XYZ file of C-alpha atoms in Angstrom:
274
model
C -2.160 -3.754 15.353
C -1.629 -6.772 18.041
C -4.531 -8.712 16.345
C -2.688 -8.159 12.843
C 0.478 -9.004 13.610
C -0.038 -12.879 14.533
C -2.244 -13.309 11.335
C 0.764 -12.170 9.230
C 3.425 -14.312 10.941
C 0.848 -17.103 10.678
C 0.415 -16.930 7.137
C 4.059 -16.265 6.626
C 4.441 -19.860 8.320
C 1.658 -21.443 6.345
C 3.321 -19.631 3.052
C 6.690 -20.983 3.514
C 5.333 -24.822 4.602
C 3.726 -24.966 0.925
C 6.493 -24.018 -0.971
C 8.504 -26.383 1.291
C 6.545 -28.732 0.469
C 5.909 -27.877 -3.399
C 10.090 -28.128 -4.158
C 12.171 -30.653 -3.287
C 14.855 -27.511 -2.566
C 15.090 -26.474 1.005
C 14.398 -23.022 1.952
C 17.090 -20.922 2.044
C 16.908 -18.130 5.113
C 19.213 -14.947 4.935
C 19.446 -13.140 7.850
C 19.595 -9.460 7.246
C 19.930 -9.317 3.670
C 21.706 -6.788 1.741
C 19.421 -6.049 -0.797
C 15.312 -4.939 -0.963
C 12.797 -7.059 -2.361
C 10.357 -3.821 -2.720
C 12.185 -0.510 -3.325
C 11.285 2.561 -1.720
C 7.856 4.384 -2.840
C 9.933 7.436 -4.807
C 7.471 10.145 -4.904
C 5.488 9.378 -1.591
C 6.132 12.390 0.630
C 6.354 10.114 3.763
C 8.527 7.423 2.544
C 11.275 5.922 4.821
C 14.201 7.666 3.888
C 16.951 10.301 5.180
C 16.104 13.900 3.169
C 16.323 17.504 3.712
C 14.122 19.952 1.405
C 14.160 23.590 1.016
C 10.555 24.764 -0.047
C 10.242 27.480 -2.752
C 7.861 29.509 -1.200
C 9.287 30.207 2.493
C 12.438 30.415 4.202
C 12.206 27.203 5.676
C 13.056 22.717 5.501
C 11.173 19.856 5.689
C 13.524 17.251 7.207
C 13.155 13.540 7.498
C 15.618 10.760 9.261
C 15.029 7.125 8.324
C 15.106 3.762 6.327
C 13.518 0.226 5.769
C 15.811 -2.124 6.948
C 15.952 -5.938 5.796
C 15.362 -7.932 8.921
C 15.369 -11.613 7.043
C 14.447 -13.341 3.676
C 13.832 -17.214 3.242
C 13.470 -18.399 -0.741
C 13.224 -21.635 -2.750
C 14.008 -21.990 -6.231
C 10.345 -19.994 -7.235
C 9.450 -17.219 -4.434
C 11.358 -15.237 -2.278
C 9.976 -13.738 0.797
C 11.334 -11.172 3.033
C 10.444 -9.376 6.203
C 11.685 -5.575 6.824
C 11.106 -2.670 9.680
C 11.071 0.515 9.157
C 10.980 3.833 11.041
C 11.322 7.728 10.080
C 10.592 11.365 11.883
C 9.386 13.888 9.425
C 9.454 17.493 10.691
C 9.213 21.241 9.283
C 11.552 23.890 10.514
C 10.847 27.351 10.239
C 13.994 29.693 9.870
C 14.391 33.400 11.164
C 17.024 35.617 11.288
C 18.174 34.706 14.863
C 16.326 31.050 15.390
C 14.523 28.028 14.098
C 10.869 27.110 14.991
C 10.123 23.695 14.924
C 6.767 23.013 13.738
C 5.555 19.439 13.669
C 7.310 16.383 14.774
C 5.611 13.094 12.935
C 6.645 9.527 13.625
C 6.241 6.828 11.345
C 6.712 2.971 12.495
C 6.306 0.238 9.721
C 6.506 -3.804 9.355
C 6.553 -4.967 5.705
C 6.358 -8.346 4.585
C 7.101 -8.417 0.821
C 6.859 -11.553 -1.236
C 8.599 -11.305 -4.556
C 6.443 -13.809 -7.183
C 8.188 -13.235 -10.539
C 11.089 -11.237 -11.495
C 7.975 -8.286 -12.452
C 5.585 -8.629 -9.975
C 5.705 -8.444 -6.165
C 3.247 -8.044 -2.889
C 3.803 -5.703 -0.007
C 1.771 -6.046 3.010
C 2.360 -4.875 5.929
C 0.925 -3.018 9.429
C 2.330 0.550 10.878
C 1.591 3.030 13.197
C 1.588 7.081 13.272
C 1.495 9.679 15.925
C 1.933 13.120 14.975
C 2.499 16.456 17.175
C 2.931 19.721 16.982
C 6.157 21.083 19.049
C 6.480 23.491 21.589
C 7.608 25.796 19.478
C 4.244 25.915 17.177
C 2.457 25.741 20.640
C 4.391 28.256 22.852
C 5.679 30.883 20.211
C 2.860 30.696 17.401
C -0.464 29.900 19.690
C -1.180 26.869 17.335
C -3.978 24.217 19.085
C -2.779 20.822 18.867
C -5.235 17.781 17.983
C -4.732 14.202 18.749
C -3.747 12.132 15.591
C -2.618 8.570 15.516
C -3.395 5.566 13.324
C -2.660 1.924 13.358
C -2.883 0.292 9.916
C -2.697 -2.355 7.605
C -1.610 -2.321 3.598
C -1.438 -4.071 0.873
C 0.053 -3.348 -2.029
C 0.646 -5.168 -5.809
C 4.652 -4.074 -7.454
C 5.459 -4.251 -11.089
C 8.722 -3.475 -12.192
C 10.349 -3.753 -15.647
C 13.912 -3.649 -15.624
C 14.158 -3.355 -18.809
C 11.757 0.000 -19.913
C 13.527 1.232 -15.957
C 9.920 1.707 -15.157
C 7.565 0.478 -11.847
C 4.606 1.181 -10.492
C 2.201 0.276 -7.477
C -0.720 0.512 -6.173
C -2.565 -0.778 -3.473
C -4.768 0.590 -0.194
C -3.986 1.473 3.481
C -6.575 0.443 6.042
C -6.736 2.275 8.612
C -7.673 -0.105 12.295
C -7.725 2.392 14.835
C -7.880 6.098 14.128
C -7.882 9.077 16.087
C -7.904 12.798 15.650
C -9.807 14.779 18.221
C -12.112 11.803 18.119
C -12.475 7.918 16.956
C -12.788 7.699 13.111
C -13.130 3.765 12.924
C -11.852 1.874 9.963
C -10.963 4.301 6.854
C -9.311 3.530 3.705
C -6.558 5.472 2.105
C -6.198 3.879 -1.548
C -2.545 5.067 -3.134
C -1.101 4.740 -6.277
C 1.881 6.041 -7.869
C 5.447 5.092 -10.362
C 8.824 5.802 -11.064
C 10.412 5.652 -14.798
C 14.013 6.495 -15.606
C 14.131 7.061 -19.214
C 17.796 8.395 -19.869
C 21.154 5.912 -18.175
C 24.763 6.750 -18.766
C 27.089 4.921 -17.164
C 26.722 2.453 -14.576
C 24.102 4.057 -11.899
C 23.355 7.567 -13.330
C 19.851 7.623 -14.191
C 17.062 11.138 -14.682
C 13.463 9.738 -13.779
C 10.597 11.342 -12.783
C 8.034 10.348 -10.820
C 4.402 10.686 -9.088
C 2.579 9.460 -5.967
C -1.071 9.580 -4.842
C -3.353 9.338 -1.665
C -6.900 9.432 -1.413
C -8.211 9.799 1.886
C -11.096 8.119 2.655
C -12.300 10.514 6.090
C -12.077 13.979 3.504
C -14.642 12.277 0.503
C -11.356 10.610 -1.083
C -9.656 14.335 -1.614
C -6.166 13.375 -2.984
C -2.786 14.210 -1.099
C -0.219 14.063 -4.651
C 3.448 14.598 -4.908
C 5.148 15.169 -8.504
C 8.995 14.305 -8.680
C 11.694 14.776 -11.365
C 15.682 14.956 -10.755
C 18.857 12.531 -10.801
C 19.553 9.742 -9.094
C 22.357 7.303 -8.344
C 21.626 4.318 -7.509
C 22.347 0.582 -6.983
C 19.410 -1.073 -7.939
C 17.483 -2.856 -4.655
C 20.072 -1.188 -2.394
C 20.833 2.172 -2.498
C 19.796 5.334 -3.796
C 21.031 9.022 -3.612
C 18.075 11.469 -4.985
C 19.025 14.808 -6.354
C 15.044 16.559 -7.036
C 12.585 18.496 -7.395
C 8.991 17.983 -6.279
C 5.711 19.772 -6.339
C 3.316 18.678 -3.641
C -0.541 19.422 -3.839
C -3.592 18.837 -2.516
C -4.181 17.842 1.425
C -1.615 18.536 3.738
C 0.597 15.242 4.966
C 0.828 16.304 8.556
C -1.331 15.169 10.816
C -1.589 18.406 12.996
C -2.684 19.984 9.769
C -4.365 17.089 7.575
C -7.664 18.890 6.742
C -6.200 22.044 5.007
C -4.956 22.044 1.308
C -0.930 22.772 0.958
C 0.594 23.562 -2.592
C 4.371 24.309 -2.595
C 6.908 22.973 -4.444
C 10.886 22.039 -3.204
C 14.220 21.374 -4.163
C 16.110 18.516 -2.087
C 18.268 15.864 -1.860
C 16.961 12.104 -0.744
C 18.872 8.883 0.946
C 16.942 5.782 0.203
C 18.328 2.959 2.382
């Protein structure tokens, strides 16, 4: 992650030299802009965002507290370029009739660098790190082992969007630099896909959509982790978005503690994209 992170300030430097150079305009820097060059992956079941969900299945919640936040943009008259951090804890809690048992605590760090190259297409890439534990509860009260997982990454991603049709889609790869479970993986790819459309509006900001997202991890033979959404949403386009859905998740499990065994279950929830 220290060797990446040079290289993409370096060719954010280069980048921003050409197009200097290339227009007579002078780049124009924001410094932490209002708006998103790259929304939020909907349907991905680890995206940055602030969510609660109540599963179907078990008397329990999947919880998550986080956002991408713009950090700076510079633009000429063509390209716009912007840099964003991110960070978000996922974690499952377990309810009884007298207590909660925390099961899994999961932190995810990001740095995205998005360039936006027409008003339909974009490029995300970025590098991130993940370390993922079990709590004490899952240790002390259930027995549960816990494994070491971490990863550093890189990813790269292509963005269409079509304002028009309220549709956009993705797809791109994680690479995964350093990984470690109960020993060193190496370098793994994760290849991920996935799109949002909102075919009924009323009003200004009132949208239904559905949506999917999908993960093939390269360390299981490319078995998929995939997560099905569908619900309302209001939202100010490249800003802000309150999620009112329902998703079914199948396939791999997304925590780390737990990554090699399948997980079907579906939820109800409501979602903060910042």
């Amino acid at each position: 992650m220290k060797k990446i992170l040079p290289i993409l300030l370096l060719f954010f430097h280069v980048y921003g030299a050409k197009a200097q150079s290339a227009d007579s305009t002078k780049l124009t820097w924001t410094l932490l802009p209002e708006t998103h060059l790259v929304p939020l992956f909907t349907a991905d079941s680890r995206a940055h965002r602030l969510s609660i969900q109540k599963p179907f299945s078990d008397n329990g919640y999947i919880g998550s507290m986080g956002g991408i936040f713009p950090v700076f943009s510079v633009a000429n008259s063509k390209k716009i370029f912007q840099v964003s951090a991110a960070s978000t804890v996922y974690t499952t809690l377990r309810r009884w009739t007298d207590r909660g048992r925390l099961i899994n605590v999961d932190f995810f760090v990001d740095i995205y660098g998005d360039l936006k190259l027409t008003e339909q297409w974009a490029i995300r890439s970025g590098i991130g790190h993940t370390s993922q534990h079990l709590s004490d509860d899952a240790v002390v009260d259930e027995g549960k082992m816990p494994i070491n997982y971490t990863r550093d990454y890189g990813q790269l991603f292509g963005v269409y969007h079509h304002a028009g049709y309220a549709f956009r889609a993705y797809a791109g790869l994680i690479f995964n630099t350093n990984f470690k479970t109960t020993s060193s993986l190496g370098p793994i790819l994760i290849p991920q896909i996935g799109m949002e459309h909102s075919p009924v509006k009323w009003k200004t900001h009132h949208y239904l959509y559905y949506a999917f997202d999908i993960k093939f991890r390269g360390e299981l033979d490319y078995r998929t982790m995939q997560n099905y959404q569908i619900g309302y949403k209001y939202s100010v386009p490249y800003k802000h978005t309150f999620r009112f859905a329902i998703n079914y998740s199948h396939g791999l499990d997304e925590r780390g503690q737990f990554y090699t065994q399948t997980r079907n279950f579906g939820t109800i929830g409501v979602f903060f994209d910042f």
